[in-house]
Short mmCIF file of C-alpha atoms in Angstrom, two decimals:
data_model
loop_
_atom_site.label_atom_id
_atom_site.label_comp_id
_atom_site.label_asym_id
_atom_site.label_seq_id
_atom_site.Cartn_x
_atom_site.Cartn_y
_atom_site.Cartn_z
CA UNK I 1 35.41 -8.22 -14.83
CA UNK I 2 32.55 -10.57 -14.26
CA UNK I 3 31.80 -13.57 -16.51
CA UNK I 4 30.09 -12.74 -19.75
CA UNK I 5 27.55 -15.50 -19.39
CA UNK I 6 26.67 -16.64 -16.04
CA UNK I 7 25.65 -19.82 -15.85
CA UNK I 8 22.01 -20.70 -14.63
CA UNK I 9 21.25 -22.81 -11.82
CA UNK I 10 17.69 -23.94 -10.59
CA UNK I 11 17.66 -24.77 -6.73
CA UNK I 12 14.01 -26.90 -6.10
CA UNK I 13 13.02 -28.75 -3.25
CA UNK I 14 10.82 -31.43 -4.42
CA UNK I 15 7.91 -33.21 -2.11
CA UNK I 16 6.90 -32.35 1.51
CA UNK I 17 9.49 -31.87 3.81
CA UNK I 18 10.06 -28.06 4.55
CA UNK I 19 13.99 -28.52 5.98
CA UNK I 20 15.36 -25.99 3.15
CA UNK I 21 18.48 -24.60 5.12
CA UNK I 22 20.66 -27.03 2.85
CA UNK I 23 19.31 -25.99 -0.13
CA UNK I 24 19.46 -22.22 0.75
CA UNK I 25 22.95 -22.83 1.82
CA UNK I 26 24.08 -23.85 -1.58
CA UNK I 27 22.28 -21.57 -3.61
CA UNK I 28 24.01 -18.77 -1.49
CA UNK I 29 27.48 -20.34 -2.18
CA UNK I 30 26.58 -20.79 -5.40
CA UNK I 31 25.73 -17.08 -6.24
CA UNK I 32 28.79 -16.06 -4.33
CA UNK I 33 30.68 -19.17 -6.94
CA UNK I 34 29.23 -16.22 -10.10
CA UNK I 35 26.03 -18.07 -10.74
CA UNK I 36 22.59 -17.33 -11.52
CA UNK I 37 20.60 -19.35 -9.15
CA UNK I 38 16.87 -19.67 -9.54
CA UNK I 39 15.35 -20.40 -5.85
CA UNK I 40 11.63 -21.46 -6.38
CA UNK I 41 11.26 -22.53 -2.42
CA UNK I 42 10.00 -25.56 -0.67
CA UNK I 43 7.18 -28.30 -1.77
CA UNK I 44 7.81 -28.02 -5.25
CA UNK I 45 6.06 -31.21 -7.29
CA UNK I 46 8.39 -32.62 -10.28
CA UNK I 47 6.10 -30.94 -12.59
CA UNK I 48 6.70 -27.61 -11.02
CA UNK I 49 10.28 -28.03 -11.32
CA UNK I 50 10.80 -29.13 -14.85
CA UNK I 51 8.35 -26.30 -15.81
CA UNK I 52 10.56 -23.37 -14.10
CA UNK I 53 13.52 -25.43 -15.49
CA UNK I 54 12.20 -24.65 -18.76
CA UNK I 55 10.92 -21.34 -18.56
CA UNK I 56 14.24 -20.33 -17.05
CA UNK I 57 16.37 -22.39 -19.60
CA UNK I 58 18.35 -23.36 -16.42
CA UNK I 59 21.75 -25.41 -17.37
CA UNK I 60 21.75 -27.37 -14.08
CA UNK I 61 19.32 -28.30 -12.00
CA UNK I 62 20.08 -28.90 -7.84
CA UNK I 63 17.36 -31.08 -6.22
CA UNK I 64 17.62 -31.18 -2.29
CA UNK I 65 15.48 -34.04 -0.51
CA UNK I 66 15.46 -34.78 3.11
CA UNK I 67 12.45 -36.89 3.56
CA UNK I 68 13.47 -40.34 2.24
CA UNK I 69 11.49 -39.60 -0.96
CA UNK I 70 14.64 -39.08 -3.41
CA UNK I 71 14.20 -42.53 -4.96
CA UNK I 72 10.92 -41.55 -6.28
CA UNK I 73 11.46 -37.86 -6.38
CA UNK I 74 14.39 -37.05 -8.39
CA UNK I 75 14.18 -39.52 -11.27
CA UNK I 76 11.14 -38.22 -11.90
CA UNK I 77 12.05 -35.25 -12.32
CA UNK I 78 14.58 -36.22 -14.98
CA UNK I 79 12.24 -38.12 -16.83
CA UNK I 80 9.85 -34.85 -16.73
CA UNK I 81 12.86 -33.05 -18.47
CA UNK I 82 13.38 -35.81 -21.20
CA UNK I 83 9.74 -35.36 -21.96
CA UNK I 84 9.97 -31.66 -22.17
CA UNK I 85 13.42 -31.57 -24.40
CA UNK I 86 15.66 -30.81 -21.75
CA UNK I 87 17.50 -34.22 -21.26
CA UNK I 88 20.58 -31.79 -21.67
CA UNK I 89 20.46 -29.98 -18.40
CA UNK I 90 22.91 -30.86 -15.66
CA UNK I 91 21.02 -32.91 -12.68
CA UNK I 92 22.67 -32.90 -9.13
CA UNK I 93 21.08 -34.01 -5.61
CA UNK I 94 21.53 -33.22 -2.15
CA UNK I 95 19.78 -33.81 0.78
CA UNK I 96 19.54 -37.34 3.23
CA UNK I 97 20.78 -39.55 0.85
CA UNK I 98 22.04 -42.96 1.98
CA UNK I 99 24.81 -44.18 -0.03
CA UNK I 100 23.20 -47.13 -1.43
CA UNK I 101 20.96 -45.02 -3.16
CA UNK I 102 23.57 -43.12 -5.32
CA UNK I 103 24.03 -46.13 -7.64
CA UNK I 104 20.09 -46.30 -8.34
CA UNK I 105 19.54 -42.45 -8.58
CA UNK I 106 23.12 -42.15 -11.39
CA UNK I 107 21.45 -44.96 -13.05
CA UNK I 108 18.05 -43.00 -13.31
CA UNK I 109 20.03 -40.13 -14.65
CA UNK I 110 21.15 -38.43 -11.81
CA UNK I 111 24.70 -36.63 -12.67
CA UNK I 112 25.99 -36.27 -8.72
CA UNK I 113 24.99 -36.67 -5.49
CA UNK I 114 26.81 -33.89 -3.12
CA UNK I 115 25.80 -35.49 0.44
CA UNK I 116 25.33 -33.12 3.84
CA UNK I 117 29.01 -31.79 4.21
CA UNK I 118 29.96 -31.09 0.52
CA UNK I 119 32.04 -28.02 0.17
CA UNK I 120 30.61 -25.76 -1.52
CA UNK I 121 33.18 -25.16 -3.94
CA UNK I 122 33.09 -29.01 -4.57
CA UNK I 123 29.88 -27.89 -5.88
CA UNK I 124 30.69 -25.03 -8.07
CA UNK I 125 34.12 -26.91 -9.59
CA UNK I 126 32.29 -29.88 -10.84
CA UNK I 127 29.16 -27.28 -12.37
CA UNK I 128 32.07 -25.45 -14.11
CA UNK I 129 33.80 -28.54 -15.04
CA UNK I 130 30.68 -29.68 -16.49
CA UNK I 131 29.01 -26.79 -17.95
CA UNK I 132 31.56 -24.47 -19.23
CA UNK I 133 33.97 -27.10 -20.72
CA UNK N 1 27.40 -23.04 -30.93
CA UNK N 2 24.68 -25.30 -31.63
CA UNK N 3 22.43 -22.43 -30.46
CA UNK N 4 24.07 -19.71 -32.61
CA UNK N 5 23.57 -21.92 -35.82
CA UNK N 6 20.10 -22.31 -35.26
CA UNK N 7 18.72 -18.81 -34.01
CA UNK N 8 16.53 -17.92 -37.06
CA UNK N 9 14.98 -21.25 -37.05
CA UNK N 10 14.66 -20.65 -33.16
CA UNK N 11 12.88 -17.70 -34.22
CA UNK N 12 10.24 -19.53 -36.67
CA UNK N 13 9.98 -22.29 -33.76
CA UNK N 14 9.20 -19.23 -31.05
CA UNK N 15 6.48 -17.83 -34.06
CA UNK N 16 4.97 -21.24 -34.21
CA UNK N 17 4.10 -21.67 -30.60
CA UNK N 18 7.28 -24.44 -29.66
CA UNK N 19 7.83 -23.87 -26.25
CA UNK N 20 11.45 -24.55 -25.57
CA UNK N 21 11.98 -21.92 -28.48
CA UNK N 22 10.98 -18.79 -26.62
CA UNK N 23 13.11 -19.55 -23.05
CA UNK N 24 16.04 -20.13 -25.54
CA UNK N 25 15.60 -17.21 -27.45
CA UNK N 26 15.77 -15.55 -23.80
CA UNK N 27 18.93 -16.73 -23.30
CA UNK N 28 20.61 -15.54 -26.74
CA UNK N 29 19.02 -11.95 -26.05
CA UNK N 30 20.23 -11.81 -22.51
CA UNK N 31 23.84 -13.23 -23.21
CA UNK N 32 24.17 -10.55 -26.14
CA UNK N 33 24.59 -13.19 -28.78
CA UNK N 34 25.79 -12.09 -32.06
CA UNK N 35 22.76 -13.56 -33.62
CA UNK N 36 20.67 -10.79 -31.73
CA UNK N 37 20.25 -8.77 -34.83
CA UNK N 38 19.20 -11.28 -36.87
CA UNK N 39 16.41 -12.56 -34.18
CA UNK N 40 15.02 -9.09 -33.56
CA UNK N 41 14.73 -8.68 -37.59
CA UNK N 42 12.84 -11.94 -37.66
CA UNK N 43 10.29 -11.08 -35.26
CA UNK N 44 10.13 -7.62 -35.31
CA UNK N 45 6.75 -7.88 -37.86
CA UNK N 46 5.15 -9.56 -34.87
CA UNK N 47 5.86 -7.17 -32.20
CA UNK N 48 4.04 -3.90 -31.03
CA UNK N 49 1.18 -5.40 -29.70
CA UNK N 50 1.41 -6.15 -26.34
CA UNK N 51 1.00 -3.87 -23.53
CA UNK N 52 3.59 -3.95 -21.29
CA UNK N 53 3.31 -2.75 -17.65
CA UNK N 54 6.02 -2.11 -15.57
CA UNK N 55 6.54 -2.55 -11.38
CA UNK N 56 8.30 -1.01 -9.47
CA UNK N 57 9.38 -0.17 -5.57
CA UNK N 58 11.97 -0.71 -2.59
CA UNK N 59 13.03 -4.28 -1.90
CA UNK N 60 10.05 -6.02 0.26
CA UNK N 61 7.05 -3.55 -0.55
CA UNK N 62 5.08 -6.50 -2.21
CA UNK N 63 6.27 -5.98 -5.93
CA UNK N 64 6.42 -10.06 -6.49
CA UNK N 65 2.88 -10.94 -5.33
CA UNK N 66 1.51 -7.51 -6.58
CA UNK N 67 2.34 -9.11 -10.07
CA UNK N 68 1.45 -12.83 -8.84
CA UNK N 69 -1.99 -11.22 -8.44
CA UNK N 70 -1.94 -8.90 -10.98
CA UNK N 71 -1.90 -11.97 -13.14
CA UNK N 72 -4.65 -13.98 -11.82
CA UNK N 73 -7.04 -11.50 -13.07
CA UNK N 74 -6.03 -10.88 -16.58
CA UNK N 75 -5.97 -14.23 -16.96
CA UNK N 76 -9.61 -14.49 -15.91
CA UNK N 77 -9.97 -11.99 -18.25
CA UNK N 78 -8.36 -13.95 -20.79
CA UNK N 79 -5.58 -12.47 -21.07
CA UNK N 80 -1.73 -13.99 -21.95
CA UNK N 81 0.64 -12.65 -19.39
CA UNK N 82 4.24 -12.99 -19.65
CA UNK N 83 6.43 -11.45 -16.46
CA UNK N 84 10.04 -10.59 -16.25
CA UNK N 85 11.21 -10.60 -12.27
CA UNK N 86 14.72 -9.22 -11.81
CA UNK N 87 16.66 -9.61 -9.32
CA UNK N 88 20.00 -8.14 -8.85
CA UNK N 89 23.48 -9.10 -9.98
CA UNK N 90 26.37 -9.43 -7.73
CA UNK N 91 29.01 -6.75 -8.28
CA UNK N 92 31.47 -8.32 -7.19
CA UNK N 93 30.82 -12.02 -8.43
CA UNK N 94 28.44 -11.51 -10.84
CA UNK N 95 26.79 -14.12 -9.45
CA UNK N 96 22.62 -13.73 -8.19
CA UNK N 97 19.55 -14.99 -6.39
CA UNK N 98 16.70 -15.03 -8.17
CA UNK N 99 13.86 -15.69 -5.70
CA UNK N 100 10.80 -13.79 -6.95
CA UNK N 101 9.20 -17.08 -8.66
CA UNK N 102 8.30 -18.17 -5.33
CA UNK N 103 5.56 -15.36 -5.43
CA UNK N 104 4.58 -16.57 -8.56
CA UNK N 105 3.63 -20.59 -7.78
CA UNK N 106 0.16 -20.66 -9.00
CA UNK N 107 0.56 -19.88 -12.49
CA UNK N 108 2.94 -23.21 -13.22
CA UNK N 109 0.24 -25.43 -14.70
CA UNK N 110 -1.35 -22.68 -16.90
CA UNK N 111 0.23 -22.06 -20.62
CA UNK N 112 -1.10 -18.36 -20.63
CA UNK N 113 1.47 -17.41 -18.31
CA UNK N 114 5.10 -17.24 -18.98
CA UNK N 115 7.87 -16.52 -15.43
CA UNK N 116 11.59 -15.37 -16.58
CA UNK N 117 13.69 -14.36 -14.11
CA UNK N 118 16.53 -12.04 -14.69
CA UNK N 119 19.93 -10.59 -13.48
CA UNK N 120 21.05 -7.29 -13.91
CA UNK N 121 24.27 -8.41 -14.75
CA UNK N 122 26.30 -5.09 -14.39
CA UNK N 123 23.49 -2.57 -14.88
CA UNK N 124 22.46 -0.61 -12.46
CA UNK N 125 19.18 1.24 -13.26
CA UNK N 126 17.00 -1.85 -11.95
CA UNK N 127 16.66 -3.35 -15.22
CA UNK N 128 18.92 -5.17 -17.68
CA UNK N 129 20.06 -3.45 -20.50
CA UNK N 130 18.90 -6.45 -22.39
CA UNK N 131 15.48 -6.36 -20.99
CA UNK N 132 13.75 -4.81 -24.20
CA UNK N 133 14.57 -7.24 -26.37
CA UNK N 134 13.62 -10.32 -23.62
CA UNK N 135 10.35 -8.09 -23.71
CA UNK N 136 10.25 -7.74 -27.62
CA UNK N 137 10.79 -11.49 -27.64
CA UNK N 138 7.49 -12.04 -24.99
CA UNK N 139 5.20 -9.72 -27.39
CA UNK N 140 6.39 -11.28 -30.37
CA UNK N 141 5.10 -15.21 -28.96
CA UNK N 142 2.08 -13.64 -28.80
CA UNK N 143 1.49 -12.39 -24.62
CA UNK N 144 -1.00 -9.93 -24.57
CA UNK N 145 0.46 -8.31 -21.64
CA UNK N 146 3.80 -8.29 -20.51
CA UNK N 147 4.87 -7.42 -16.67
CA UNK N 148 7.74 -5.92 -15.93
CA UNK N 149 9.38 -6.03 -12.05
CA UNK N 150 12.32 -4.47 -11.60
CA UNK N 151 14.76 -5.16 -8.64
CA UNK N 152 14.19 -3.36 -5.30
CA UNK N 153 14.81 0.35 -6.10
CA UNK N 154 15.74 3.06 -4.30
CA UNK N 155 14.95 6.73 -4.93
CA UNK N 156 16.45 6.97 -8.87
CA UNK N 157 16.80 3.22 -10.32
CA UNK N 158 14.93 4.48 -13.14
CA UNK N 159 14.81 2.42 -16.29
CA UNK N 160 11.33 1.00 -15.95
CA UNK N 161 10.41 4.46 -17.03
CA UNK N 162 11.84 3.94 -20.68
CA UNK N 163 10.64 0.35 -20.52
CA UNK N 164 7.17 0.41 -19.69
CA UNK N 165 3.76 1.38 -21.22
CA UNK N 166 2.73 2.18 -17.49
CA UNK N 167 4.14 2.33 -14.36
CA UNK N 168 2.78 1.14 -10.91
CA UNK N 169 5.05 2.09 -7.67
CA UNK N 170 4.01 -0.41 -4.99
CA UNK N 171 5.16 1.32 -1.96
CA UNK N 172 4.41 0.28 1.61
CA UNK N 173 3.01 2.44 4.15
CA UNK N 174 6.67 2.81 6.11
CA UNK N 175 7.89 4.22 2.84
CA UNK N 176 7.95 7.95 3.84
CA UNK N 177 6.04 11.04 4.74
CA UNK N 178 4.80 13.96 2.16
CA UNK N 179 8.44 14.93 1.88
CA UNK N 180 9.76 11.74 0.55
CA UNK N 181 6.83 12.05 -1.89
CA UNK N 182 7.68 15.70 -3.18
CA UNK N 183 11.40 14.44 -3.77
CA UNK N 184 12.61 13.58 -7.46
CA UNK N 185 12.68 10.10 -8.40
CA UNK N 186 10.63 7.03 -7.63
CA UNK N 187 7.49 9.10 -6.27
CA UNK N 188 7.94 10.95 -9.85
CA UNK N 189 7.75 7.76 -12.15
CA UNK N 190 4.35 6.56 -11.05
CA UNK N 191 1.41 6.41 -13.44
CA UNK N 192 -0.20 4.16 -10.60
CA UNK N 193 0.49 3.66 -6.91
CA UNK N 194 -0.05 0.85 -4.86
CA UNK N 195 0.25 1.21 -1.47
CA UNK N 196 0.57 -2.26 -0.29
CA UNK N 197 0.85 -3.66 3.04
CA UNK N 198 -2.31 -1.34 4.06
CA UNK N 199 -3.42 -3.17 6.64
CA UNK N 200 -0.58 -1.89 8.27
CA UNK N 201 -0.88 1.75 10.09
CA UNK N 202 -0.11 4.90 8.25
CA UNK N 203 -1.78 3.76 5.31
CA UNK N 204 -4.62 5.94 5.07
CA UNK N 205 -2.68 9.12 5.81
CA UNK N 206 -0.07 7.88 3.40
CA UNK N 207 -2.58 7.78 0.83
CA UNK N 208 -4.66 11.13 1.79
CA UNK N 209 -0.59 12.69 1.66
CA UNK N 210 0.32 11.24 -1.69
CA UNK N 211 -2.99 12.74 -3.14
CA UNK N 212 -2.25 16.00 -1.47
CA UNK N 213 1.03 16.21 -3.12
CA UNK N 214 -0.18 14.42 -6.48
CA UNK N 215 -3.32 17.11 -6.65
CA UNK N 216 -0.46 19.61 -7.30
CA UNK N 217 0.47 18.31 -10.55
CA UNK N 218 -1.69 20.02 -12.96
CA UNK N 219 -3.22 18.14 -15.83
CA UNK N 220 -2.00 15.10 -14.55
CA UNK N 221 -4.35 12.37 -12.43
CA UNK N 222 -2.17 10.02 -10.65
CA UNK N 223 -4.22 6.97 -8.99
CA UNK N 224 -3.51 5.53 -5.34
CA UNK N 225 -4.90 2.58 -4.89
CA UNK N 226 -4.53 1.06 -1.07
CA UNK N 227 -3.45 -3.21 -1.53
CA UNK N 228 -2.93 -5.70 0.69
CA UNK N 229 -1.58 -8.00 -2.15
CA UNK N 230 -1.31 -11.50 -0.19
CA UNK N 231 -4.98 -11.25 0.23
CA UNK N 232 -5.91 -10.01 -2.78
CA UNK N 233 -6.99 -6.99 -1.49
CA UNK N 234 -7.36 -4.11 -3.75
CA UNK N 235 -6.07 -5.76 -6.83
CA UNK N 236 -9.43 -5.49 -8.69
CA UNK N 237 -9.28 -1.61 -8.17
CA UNK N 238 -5.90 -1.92 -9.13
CA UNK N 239 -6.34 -3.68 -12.69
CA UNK N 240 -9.10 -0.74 -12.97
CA UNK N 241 -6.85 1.71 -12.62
CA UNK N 242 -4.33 -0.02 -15.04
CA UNK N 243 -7.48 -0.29 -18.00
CA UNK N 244 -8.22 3.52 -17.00
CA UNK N 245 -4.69 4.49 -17.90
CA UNK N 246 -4.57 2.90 -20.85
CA UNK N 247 -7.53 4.03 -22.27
CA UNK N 248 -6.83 7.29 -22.19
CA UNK N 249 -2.84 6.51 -23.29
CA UNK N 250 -4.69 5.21 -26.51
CA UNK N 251 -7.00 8.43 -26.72
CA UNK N 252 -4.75 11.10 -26.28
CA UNK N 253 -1.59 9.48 -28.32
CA UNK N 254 0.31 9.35 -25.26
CA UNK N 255 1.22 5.63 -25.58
CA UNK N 256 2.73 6.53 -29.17
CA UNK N 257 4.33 9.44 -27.93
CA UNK N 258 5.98 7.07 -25.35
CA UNK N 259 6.92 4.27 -27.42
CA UNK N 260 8.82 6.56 -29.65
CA UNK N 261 10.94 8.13 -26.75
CA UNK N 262 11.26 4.64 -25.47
CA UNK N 263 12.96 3.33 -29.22
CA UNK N 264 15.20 6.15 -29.09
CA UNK N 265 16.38 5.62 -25.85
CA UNK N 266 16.89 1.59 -26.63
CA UNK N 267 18.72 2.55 -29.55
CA UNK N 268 20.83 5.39 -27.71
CA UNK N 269 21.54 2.69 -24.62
CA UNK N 270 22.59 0.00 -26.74
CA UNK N 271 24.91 1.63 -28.64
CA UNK N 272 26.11 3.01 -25.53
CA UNK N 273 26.68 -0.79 -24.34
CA UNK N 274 28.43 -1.53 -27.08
CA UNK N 275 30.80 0.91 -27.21
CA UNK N 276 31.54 0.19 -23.83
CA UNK N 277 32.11 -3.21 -24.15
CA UNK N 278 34.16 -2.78 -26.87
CA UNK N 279 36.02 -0.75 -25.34
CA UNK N 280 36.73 -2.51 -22.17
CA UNK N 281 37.39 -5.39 -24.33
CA UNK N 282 40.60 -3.26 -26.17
CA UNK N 283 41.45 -2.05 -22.40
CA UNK N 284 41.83 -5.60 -21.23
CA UNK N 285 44.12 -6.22 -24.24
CA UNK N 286 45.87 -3.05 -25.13
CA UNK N 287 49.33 -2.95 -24.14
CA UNK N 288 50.14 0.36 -24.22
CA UNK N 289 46.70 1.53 -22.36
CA UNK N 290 47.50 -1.11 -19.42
CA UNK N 291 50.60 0.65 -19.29
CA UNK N 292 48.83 4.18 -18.64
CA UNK N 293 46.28 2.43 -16.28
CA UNK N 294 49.31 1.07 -14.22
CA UNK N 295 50.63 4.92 -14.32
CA UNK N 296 47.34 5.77 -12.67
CA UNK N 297 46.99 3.20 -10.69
CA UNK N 298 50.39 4.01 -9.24
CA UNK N 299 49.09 7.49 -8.63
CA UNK N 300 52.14 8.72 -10.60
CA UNK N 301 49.47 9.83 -13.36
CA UNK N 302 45.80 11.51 -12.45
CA UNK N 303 42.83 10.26 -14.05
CA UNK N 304 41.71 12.98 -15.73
CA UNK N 305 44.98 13.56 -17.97
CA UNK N 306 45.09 9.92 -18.67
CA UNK N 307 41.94 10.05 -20.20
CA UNK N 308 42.42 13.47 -22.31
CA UNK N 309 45.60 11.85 -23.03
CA UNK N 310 43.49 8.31 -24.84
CA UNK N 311 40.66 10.28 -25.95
CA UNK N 312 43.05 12.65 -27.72
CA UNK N 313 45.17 10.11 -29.24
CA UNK N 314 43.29 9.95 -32.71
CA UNK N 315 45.87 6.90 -33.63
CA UNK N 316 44.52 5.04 -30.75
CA UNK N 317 40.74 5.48 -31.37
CA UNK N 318 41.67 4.16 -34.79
CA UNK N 319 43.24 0.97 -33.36
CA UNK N 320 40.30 0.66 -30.94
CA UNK N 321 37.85 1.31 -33.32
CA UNK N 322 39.79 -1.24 -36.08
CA UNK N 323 40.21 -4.13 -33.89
CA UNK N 324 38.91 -7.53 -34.37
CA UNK N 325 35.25 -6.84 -33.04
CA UNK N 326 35.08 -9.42 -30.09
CA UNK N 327 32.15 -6.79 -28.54
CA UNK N 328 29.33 -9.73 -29.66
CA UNK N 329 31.00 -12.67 -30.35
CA UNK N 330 30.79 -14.62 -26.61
CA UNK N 331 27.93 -17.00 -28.12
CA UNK N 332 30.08 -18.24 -30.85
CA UNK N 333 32.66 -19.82 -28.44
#
């Protein structure tokens, strides 16, 4: 009936800004999609992220940014996963993110960036796509 | 696959303190992975020590931040803490939200404390089914203590009690009169209850009620300890009570006694999972069983001879019984 192995999801907020109606939004769609999602709430640091990403042995990891900081925010965070053995999990973004950015943030290691708008289900096909090949 | 290959070396990894071992290990326990067995072999030598605690209570009574404090104070008291926070499962999509690490914030930076969050994933007793072997797992890497919080309960979501060393109810003081006490169920698990929120009214004559009821258990001395968790109110008395208990669980063999139940009813429930599995498994496949289902289904057949129908058919249990055994193989894919 359900799947046998659900696959995990982290939703984090990294940095300041407190605007986390996006990222609620997707990890409710998301657990409606049949994931797990892990919701660790707003003014995460990288650190925090990549730790909870760990402990949870999360396969993807959703960052959502609205303050501008994304260029800073979420690479780091991928480079705190390479460091802790977890260069495997999944990395998407969300948020404010100008266009020009997505070149610089893929480049950094950033798998997708699902801009304000994104259908859900967008979402949830390119996870299973991704993840459950 | 790569994961199955390795799980015994996982296992020596977890034993020597790696740290991506353990939250690995997590995940082959929790998905049911045919190397299971061969894990819980491996570390069983090293398990048995900790003491593990369980929470429970109705969605929103505090649970989260009773353990987010909880923890603050063994650790002062140098104590490893490992905590399991469930959250519930979707029936429908089998999909969840696991929020209750947002409680738990403080601990990220510290090594002594280890945060999994779980799904129930089709059970529905507040627990996992897999959760004492994610807790076996915890002990084994060497916690001390191990905390247990189930999902919101109601009045008979129950499994903590064949979990846990100890239980603590956190209740709040909405959560009923004498009555509600007296009633079979939650207010009957309780080794410990918090009654959190007490800044709030009620809680003093909640607590004087409780006692009234709980002073009519002979033999028995059931603690009520008023919290206002958030604070850190009450907490201290709390972890008091929780030492108390387990002193005299040690002294009178009653922690022994418990742990014995509690591997029976593992055993019991997992071969009850199994089976089941199995079995849905052959149902899914089964030609001629999907044929009866679609009789019932239909309403041209009633439930009850369908099944006597199955269950009688010894020719069928031996098909069932003799098929390919797909019940633990998902983690092989």
């Amino acid at each position: 009936m359900t799947e046998e192995k659900p696959t995990r999801v982290l939703i984090a907020k990294p940095g300041l800004d407190g605007h986390d109606r996006g990222a609620k939004v997707v990890a409710l769609g998301l657990r409606d999609a049949g994931f797990e999602v892990i919701y660790t709430g707003i003014r995460q640091t990288p650190e925090m992220i990549v730790h909870a990403a760990v402990q949870e042995d999360v396969d993807v990891m959703g960052l959502s940014c609205l303050s501008g900081a994304h260029k800073t925010l979420f690479p780091k965070v991928v480079e705190l996963l390479r460091q802790s053995g977890r260069q495997d999990v999944l990395v998407i973004g969300g948020g404010i993110i100008p266009e020009d950015d997505v070149p610089l943030l893929m480049e950094r290691g950033v798998q997708a960036i699902f801009p304000s708008g994104t259908l859900i289900s967008r979402i949830a096909d390119y996870i299973r796509d991704k993840v459950q090949r | 696959m790569k994961r199955r290959q390795s799980a015994t070396q996982l296992a020596e990894r977890m034993l020597a303190g790696d740290s991506l071992a353990l939250p690995r290990l997590i995940s082959l326990v929790e998905g049911e992975s045919a190397a299971v067995a061969e894990i819980m072999r491996r570390i069983a030598p090293h398990t048995g020590r900790a003491y593990c605690v369980g929470v429970t209570g109705p969605p929103g009574a505090g649970k989260s931040t009773v353990v987010d404090k909880l923890t603050v104070l063994m650790r002062q008291r140098g104590l490893s803490v490992g905590i399991v926070a469930v959250d519930p499962s979707s029936p429908f999509t089998g999909g969840a939200l696991l929020g209750d690490r947002i409680r738990m914030q403080q601990h990220y930076l510290d090594p002594g404390v280890f945060i999994r969050s779980m799904a129930t994933r089709g059970s529905h007793g507040g627990l996992p089914g897999t959760v004492q072997g994610v807790i076996k797992l915890l002990d084994a890497s060497g916690r001390d203590v191990i905390l247990v919080e189930t999902v919101g309960v109601g009045q008979t979501e129950l499994d903590v009690v064949n979990t846990a060393d100890v239980v603590i109810v956190v209740v709040t003081p909405e959560s009923g009169d004498a009555v509600q006490a007296m009633k079979a169920g939650l207010f009957e698990i309780a080794d410990i209850f918090a009654i959190n929120k007490a800044d709030r009214e009620g809680a003093q004559r909640m607590k004087a009620e409780l006692e009234a009821i709980l002073a009519m258990k002979p033999g028995e001395s059931i603690a009520v300890v008023l919290t206002e968790a958030h604070r850190g109110v009450g907490i201290e008395e709390l972890y008091q009570e929780l030492e108390r208990y387990r002193r005299a669980q040690e002294e009178n063999g009653e922690l022994e006694r418990r742990r014995r139940h509690r591997r029976r009813e593992e055993f019991l429930e997992l071969l009850q999972r199994r089976i089941r599995r199995r079995f849905l498994d052959f149902a899914d496949k089964d030609g001629q069983l999907k044929a009866l289902t679609e009789q019932v289904v239909a309403g041209e057949l009633d439930p009850y001879s369908a099944c006597a129908r199955v269950l009688g058919d010894r020719h069928w249990l031996d098909k069932w019984l003799s098929q390919e055994g797909p019940a633990l193989s998902e983690a092989e894919g």
